[in-house]
Coordinates of C-alpha atoms and ligand atoms in Angstrom, one line a residue:
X1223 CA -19.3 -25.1 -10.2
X1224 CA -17.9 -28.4 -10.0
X1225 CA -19.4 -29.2 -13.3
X1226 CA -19.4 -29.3 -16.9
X1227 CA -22.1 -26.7 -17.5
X1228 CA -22.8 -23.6 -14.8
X1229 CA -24.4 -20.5 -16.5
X1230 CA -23.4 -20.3 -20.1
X1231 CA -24.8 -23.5 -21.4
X1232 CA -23.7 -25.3 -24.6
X1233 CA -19.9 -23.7 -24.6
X1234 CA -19.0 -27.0 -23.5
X1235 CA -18.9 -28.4 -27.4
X1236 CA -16.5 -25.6 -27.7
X1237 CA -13.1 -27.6 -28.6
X1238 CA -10.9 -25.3 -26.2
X1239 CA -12.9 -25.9 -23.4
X1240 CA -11.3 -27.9 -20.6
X1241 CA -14.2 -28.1 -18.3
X1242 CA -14.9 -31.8 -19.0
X1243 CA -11.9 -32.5 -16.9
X1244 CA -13.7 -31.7 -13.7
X1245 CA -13.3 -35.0 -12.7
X1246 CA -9.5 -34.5 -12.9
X1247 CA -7.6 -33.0 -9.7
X1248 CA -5.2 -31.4 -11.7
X1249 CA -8.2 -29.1 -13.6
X1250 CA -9.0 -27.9 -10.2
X1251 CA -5.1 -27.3 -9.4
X1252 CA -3.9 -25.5 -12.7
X1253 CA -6.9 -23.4 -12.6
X1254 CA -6.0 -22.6 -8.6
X1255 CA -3.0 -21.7 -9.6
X1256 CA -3.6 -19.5 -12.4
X1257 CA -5.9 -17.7 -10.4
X1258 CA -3.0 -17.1 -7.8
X1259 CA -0.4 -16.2 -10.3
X1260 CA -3.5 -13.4 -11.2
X1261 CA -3.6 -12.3 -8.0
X1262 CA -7.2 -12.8 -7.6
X1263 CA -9.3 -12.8 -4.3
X1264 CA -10.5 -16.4 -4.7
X1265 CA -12.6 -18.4 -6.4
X1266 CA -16.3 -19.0 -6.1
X1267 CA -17.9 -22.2 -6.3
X1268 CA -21.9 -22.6 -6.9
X1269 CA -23.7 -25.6 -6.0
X1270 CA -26.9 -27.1 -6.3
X1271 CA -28.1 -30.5 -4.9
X1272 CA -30.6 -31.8 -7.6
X1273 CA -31.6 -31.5 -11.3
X1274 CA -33.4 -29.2 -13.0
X1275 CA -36.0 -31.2 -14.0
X1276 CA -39.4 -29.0 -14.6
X1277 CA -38.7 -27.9 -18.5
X1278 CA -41.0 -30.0 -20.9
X1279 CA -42.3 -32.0 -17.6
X1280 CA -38.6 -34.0 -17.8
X1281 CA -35.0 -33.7 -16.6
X1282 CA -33.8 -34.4 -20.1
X1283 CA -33.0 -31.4 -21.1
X1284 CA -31.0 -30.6 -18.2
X1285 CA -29.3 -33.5 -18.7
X1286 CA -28.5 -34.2 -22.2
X1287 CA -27.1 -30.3 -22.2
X1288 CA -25.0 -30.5 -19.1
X1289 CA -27.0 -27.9 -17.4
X1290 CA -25.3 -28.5 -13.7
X1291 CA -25.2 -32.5 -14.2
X1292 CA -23.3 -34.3 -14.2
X1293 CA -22.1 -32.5 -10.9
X1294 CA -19.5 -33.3 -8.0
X1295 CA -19.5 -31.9 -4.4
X1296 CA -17.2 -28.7 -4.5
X1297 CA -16.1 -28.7 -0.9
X1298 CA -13.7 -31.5 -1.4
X1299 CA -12.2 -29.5 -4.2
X1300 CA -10.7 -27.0 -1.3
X1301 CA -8.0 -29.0 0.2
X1302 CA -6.8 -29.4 -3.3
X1303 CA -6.8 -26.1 -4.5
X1304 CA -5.2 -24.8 -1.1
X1305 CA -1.9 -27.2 -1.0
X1306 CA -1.1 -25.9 -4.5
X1307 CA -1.4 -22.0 -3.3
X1308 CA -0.9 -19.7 -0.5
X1309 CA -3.2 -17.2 -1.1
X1310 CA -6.2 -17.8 -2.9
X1311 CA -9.4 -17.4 -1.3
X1312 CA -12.2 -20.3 -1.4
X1313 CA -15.9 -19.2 -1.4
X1314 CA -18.3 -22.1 -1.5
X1315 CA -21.9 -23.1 -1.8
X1316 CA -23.8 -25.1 0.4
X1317 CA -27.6 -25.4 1.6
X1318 CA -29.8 -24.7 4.8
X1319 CA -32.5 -26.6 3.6
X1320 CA -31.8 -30.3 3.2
X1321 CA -28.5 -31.2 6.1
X1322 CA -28.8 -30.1 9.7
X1323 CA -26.0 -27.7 10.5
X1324 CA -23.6 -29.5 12.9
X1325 CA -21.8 -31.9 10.3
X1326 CA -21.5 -28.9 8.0
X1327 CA -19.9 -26.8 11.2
X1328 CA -17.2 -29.4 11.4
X1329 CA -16.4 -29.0 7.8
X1330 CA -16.4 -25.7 7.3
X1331 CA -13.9 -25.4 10.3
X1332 CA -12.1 -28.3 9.1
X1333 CA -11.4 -26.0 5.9
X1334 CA -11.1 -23.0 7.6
X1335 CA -7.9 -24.5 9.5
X1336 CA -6.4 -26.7 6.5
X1337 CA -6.3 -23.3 4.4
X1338 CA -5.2 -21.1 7.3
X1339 CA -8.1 -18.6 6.8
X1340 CA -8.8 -19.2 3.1
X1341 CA -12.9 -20.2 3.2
X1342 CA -16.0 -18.3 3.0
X1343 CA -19.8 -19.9 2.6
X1344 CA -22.3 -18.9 0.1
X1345 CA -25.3 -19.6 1.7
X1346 CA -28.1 -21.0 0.0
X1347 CA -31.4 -22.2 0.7
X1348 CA -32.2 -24.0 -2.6
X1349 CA -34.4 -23.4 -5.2
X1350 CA -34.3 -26.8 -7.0
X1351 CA -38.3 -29.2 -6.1
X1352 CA -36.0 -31.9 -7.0
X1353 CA -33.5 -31.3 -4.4
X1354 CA -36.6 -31.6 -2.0
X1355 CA -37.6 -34.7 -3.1
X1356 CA -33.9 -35.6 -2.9
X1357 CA -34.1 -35.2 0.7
X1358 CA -37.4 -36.8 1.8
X1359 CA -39.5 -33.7 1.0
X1360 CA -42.3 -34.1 -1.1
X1361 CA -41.8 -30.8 -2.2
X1362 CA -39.8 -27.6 -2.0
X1363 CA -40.5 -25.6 1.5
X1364 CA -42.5 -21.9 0.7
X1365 CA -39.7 -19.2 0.3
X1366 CA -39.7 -17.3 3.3
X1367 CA -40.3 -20.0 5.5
X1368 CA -36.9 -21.4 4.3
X1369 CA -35.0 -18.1 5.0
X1370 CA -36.5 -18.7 8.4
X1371 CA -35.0 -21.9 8.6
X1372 CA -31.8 -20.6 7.0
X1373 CA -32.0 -18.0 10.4
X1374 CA -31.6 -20.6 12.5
X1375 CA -29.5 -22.8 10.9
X1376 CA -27.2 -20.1 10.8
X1377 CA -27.7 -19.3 14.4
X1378 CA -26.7 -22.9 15.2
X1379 CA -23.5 -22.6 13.7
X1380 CA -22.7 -19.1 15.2
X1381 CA -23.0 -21.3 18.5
X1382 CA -20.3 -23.7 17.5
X1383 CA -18.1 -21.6 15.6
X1384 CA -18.1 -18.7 18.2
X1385 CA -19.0 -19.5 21.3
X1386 CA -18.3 -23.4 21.9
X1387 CA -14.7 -23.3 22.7
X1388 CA -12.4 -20.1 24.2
X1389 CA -9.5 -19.0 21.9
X1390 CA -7.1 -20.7 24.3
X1391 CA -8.6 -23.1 25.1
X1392 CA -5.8 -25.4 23.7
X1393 CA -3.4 -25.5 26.4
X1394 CA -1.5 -28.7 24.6
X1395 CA 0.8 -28.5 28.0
X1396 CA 3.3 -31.8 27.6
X1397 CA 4.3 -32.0 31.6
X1398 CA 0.5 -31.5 32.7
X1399 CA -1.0 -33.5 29.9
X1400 CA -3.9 -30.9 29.3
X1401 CA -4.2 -31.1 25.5
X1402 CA -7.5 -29.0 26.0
X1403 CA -8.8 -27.2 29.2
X1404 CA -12.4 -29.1 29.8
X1405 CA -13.6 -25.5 31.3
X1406 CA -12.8 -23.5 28.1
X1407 CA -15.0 -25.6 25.6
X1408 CA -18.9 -25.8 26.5
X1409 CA -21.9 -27.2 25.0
X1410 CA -24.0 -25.4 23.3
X1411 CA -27.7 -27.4 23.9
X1412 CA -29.5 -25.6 21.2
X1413 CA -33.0 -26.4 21.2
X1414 CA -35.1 -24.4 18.0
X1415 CA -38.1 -24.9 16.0
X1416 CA -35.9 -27.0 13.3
X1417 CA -32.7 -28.1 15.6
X1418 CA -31.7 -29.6 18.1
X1419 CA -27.8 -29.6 19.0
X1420 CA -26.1 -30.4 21.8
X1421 CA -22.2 -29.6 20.7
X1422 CA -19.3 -28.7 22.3
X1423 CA -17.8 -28.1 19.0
X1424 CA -15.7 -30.9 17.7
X1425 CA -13.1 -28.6 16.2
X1426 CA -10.9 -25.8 18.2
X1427 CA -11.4 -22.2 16.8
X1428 CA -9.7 -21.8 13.3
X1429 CA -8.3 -18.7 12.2
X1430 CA -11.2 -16.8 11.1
X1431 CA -14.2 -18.9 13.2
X1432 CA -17.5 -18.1 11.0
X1433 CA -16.1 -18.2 7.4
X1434 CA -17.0 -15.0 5.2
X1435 CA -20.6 -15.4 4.5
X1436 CA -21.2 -15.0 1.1
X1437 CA -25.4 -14.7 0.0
X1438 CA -27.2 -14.0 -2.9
X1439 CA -30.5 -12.7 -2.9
X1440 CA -33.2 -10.3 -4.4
X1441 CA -36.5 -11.0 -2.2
X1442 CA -37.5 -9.1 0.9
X1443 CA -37.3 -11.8 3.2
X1444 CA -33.3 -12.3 1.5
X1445 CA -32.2 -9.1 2.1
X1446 CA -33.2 -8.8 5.5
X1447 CA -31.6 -12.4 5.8
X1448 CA -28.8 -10.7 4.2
X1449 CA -29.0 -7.8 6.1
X1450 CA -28.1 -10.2 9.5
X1451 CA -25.7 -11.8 8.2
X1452 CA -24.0 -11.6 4.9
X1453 CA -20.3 -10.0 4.4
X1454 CA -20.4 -10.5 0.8
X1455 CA -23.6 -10.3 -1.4
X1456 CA -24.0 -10.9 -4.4
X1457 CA -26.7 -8.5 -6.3
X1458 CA -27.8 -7.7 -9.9
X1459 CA -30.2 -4.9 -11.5
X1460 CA -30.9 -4.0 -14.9
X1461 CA -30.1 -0.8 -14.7
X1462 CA -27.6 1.6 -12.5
X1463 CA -30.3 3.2 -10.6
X1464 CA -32.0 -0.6 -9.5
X1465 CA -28.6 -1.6 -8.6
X1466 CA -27.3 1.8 -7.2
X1467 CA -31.1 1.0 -5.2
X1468 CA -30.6 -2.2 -4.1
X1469 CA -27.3 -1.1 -2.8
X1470 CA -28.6 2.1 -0.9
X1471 CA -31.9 -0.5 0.4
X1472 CA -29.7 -2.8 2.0
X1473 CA -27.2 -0.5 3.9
X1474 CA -30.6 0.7 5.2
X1475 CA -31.3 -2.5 6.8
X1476 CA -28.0 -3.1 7.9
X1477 CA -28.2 -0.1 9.9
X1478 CA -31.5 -1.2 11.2
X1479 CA -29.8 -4.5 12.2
X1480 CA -26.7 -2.4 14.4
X1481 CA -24.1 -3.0 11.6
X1482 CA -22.3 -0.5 9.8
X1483 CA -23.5 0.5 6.4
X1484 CA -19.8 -0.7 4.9
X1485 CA -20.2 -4.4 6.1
X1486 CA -21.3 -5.4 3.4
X1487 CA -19.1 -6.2 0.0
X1488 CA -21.5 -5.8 -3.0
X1489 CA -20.6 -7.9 -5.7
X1490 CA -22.0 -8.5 -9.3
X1491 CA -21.6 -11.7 -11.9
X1492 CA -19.8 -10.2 -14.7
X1493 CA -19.5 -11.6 -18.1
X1494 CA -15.9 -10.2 -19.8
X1495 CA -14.9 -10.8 -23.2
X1496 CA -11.8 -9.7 -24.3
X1497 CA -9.0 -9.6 -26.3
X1498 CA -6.0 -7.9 -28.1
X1499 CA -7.9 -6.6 -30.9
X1500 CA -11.2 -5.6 -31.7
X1501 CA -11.4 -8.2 -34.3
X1502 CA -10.1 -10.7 -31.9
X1503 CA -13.1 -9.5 -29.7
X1504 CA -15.4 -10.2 -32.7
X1505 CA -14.5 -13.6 -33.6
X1506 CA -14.6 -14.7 -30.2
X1507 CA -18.1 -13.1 -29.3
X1508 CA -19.4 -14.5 -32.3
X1509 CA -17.7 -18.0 -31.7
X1510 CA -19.2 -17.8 -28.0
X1511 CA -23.1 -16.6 -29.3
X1512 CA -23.2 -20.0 -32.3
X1513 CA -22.6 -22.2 -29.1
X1514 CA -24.9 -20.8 -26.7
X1515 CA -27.5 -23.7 -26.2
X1516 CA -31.4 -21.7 -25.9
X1517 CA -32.7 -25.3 -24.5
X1518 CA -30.1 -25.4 -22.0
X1519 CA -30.7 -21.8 -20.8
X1520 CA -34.5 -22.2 -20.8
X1521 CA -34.4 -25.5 -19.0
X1522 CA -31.7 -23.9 -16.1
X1523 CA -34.4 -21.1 -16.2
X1524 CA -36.8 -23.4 -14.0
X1525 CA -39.9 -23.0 -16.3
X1526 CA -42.2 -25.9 -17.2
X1527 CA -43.5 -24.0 -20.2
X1528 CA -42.2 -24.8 -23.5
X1529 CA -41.9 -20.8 -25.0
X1530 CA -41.8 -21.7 -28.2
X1531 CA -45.1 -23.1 -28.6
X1532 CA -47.0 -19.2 -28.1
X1533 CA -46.6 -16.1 -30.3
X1534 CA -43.7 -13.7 -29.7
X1535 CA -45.5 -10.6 -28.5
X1536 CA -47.5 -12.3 -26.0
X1537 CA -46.0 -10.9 -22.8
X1538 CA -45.4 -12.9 -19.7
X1539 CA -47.7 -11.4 -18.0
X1540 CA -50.3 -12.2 -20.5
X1541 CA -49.1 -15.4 -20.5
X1542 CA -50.0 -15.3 -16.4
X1543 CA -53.3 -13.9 -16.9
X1544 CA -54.1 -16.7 -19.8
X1545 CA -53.9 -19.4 -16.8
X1546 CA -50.6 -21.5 -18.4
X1547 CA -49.5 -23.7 -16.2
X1548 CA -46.1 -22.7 -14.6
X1549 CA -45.7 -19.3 -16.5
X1550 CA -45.6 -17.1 -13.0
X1551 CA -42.4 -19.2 -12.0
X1552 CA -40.9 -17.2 -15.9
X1553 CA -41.0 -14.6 -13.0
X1554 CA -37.6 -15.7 -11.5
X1555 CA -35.8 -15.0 -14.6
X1556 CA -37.9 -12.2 -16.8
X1557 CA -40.4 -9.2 -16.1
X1558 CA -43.8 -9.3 -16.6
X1559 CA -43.7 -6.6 -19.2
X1560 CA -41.1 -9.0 -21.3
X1561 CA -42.3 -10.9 -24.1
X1562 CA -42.3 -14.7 -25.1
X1563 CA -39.7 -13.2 -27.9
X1564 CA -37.8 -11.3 -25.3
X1565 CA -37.1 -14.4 -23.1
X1566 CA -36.7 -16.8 -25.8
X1567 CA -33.8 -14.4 -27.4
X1568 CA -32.4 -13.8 -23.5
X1569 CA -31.9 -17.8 -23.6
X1570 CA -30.2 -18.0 -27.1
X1571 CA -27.6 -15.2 -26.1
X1572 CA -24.8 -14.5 -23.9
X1573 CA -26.8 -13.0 -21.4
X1574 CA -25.9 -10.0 -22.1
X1575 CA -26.8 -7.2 -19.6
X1576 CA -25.7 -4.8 -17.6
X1577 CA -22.7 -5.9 -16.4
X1578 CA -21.4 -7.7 -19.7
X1579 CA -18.5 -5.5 -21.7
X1580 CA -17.2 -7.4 -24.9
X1581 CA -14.0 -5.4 -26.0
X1582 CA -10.5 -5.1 -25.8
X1583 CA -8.9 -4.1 -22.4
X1584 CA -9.1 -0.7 -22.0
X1585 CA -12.9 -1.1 -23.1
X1586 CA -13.0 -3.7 -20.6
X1587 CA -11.4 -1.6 -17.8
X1588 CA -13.4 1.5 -18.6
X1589 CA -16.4 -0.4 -17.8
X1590 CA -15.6 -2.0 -14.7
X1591 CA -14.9 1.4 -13.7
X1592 CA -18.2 2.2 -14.6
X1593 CA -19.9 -0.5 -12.4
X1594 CA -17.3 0.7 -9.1
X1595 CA -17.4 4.2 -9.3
X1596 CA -21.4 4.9 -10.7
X1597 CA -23.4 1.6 -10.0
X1598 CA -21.5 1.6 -6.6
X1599 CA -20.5 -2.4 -6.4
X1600 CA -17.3 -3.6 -4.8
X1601 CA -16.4 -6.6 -7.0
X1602 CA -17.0 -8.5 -10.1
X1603 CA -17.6 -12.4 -9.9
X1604 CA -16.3 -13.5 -13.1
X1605 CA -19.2 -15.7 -15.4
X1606 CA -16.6 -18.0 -17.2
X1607 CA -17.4 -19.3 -20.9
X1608 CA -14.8 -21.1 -21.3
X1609 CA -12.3 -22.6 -18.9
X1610 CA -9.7 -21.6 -18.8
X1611 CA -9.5 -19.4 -21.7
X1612 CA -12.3 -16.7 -19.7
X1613 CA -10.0 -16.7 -16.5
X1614 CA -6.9 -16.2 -18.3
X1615 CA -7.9 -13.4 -21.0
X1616 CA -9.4 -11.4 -17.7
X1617 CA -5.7 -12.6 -15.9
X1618 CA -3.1 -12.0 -18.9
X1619 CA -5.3 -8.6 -20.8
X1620 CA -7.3 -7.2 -18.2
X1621 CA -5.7 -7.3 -15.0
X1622 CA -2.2 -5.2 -16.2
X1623 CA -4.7 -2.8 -17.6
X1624 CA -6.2 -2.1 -14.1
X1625 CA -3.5 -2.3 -12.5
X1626 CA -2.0 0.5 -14.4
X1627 CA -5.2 2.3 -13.2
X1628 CA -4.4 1.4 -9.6
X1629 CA -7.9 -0.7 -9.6
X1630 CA -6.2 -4.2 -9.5
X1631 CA -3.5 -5.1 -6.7
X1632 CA -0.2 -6.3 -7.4
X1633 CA 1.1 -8.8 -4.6
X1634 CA -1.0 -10.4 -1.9
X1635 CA -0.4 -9.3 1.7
X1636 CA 1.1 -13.0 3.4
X1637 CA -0.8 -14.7 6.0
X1638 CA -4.0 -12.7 5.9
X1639 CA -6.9 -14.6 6.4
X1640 CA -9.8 -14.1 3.3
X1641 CA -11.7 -11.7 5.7
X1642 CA -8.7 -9.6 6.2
X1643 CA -8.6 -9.1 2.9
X1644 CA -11.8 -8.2 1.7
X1645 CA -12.3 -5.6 4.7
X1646 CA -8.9 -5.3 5.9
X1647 CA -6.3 -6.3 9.0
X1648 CA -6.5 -7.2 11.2
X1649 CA -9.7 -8.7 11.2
X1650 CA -9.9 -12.1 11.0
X1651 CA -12.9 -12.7 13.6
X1652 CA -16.4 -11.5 12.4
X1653 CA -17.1 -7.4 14.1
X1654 CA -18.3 -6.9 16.9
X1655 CA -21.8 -5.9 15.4
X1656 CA -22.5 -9.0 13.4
X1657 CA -25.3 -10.8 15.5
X1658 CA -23.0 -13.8 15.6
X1659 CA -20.2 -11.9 17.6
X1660 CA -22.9 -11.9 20.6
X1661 CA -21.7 -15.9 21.5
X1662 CA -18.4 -14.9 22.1
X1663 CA -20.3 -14.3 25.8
X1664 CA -21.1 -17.4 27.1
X1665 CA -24.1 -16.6 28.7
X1666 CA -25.8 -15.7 25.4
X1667 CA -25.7 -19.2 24.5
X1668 CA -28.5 -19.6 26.9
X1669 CA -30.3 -16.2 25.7
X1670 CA -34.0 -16.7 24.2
X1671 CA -33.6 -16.8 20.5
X1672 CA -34.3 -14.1 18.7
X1673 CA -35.2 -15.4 14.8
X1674 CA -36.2 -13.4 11.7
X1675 CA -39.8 -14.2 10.8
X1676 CA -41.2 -13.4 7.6
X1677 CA -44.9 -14.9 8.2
Ligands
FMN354 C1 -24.0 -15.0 -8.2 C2 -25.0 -15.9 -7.7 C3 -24.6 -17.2 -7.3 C4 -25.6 -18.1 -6.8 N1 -25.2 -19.3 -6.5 C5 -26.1 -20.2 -6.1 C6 -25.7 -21.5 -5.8 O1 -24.6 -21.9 -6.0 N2 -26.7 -22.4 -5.4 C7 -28.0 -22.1 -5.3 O2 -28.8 -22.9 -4.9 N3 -28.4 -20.8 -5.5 C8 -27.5 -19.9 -6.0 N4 -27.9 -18.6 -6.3 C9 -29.3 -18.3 -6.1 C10 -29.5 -17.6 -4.8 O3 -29.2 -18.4 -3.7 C11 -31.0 -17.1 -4.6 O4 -31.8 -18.2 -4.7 C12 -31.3 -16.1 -5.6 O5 -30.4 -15.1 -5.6 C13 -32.7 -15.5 -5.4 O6 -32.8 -14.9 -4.1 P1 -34.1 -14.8 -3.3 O7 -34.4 -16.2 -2.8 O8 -33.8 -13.9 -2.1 O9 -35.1 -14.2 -4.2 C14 -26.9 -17.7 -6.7 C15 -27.3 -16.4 -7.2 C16 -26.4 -15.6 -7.6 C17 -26.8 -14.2 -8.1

């Protein structure tokens, strides 16, 4: 995230960190390219659009802690990060809820032609009240309803992106003086229940049109959101079979919705601490868990409540059933059956679950195994602690080791687009089954709508 402070709050005290240069260009640039020279898929960059502002009735916390403010916008980070490579891939964050969807069309494409393929969007409805009322909401929408909005917002931007202009379209013919052919582009005149566009498209097709859609979700009305549209989904599960679950749940539904079962990547935030010895591990774990800030976590966590002011044992759910104001939003984070102990000790720590591995690399390796042969995931999206020390433990310890196992490549294939390589060339364009690939007809721009619903 284009911050100090993302998910491991408090490391930012820690004197090796570098992440208060996020202001700088050149952070953004050395830590592009040390990402290239590690052959990685790209980076991922998180977003949020107000302040976390509910813990202890204040945004203090938040604040005083780092927790996601001070915070910049991370799409102008992308033009950056692509002159310095050629390779990397760019997945980034942005909202459904608060901006209509034709300004963020334009940029998207914008990006998608300045890194010649490079972008995908993580798409977000928000989950920040503040970020409402930074919008001229009173209030956060209800859930579902803003998946349904997210539907169509989406659906507005499948209009522009695919089926506003013809891939040749640009004629740019000198002795006729056609730059474009007029009878290639068309408007789009979407009329929904949230938007109302008229287009064409202001940009010409880039290389891959819709950028990879990246999601993240763990509701039913998400995963069926995610079942329409996401390539790239971000899941969790505290154990192998709810993950190995969740997997087999939403290649269910992606059936259901004419795609094939493989068109979604599965991917899983990963924390990795590593070294060259097991004492190196040690020192660093423990240098890692002193830092960990239990305010910061607990205010990023969303709750009002102030946790330490009840017993231990008392269990969430008793904490529900006791009428405390706020304690069902503890829900988003914790189970019911966890206790006021349990959550306090989750914020003090590493967040150390399922897919965390401290060791040294062949530990390391062994595990990630683990989570791609048994749990069944595709990826790991790499929680940093400290920038750029995380990033370049995982690049200079880890990465040889799985490449040695054949789990890790070794060169990047030139010119392909970020589609092509998470699923392969040539394949630049969204399939044929995403619902998206239906405006590359003209005549379904006209088509009654056909929207998710979740009411
Ligand atoms: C790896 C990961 C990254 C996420 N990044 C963001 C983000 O940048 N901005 C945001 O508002 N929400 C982000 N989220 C939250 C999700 O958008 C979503 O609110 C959450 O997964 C709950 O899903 P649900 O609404 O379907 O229950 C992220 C979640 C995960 C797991």
């Amino acid at each position: 995230m284009n911050c100090v402070g993302h998910i491991v709050h408090g490391m930012w005290v820690h004197p090796d960190n570098q992440r208060h240069r996020f202001n700088e260009l050149s952070f953004w640039t050395e830590l592009a390219q040390l990402l290239e020279y590690g052959t990685l898929d790209g980076i991922f960059l998180a977003d949020v659009i107000g302040v976390y502002d509910r813990y202890r009735g204040s945004a203090d916390t938040a604040i005083r802690e780092a927790v996601q403010i001070p915070s910049n916008d991370p799409l102008l980070l992308i033009p950056a990060m692509a002159a310095v490579t050629r390779h990397l891939g760019f997945g980034v964050t942005f909202s459904t809820s608060y901006e209509p969807p034709f300004a963020f069309a334009r940029r998207m494409s914008t990006l998608d032609h300045l890194t010649a393929g490079r972008v995908g969007w993580n798409i977000v409805t928000s989950y920040l009240p503040n970020a409402a009322r930074n919008f001229g909401q009173d209030d956060e929408l209800p859930h579902d309803a803003r998946y349904e909005i997210a539907d169509e917002y989406a659906d507005v931007l499948y209009k522009l992106w695919e089926g506003s202009w013809d891939d040749d379209a640009v004629v740019a013919d000198r002795q006729g003086r056609i730059y474009t052919d007029p009878a290639r582009v068309r408007a789009i005149d979407h009329v929904g229940a949230h938007f109302q566009v008229a287009g064409p498209h202001l940009c010409a097709p880039s290389p891959q049109r819709t950028p990879v859609l990246f999601q993240a979700s763990g509701s039913p009305a998400g995963l069926e959101f995610a079942a329409r549209h996401a390539e790239v989904l971000f899941i969790g599960g505290r154990t192998q079979a709810s993950v190995r679950a969740n997997i087999v749940r939403t290649r269910a539904r992606l059936v259901a919705h004419k795609r094939e079962p493989d068109a979604i990547k599965f991917v899983v935030m990963a924390g990795i601490i590593t070294g060259r010895t097991d004492v190196e591990v040690a020192d660093k774990l423990a240098g890692y868990r002193r830092l960990v800030s239990a305010e910061g976590a607990l205010a990023h966590a969303l709750t009002a409540l102030d946790l330490t002011l009840y017993p231990r044992d008392l269990t969430i759910a008793a904490l529900i059933a006791r009428g405390e104001p706020d304690a069902a939003t503890l829900l988003r984070r914790f189970t019911s059956e966890q206790s006021v102990g349990e959550a306090l000790d989750w914020a003090g720590s590493l967040h150390e679950d399922r897919f965390f591995v401290a060791g040294t690399p062949d530990v390391v390796a062994d595990q990630i195994e683990i989570w791609l042969d048994e749990d069944g995931i595709d990826g790991i999206n790499l929680r940093q602690y400290l920038s750029f020390e995380t990033v370049r433990d995982f690049i200079e310890l880890v990465v040889p080791e799985l490449r040695r196992r054949g789990r890790f490549r070794t060169s990047y294939t030139d010119g392909e687009t970020l589609r092509e390589r998470l699923f392969g060339a040539p394949r630049a364009r969204l399939p044929s089954t995403h619902f998206a690939a239906r405006y590359r007809d003209p005549a379904m721009l006209r088509a009654p709508a056909e929207r998710l619903s979740f009411g």
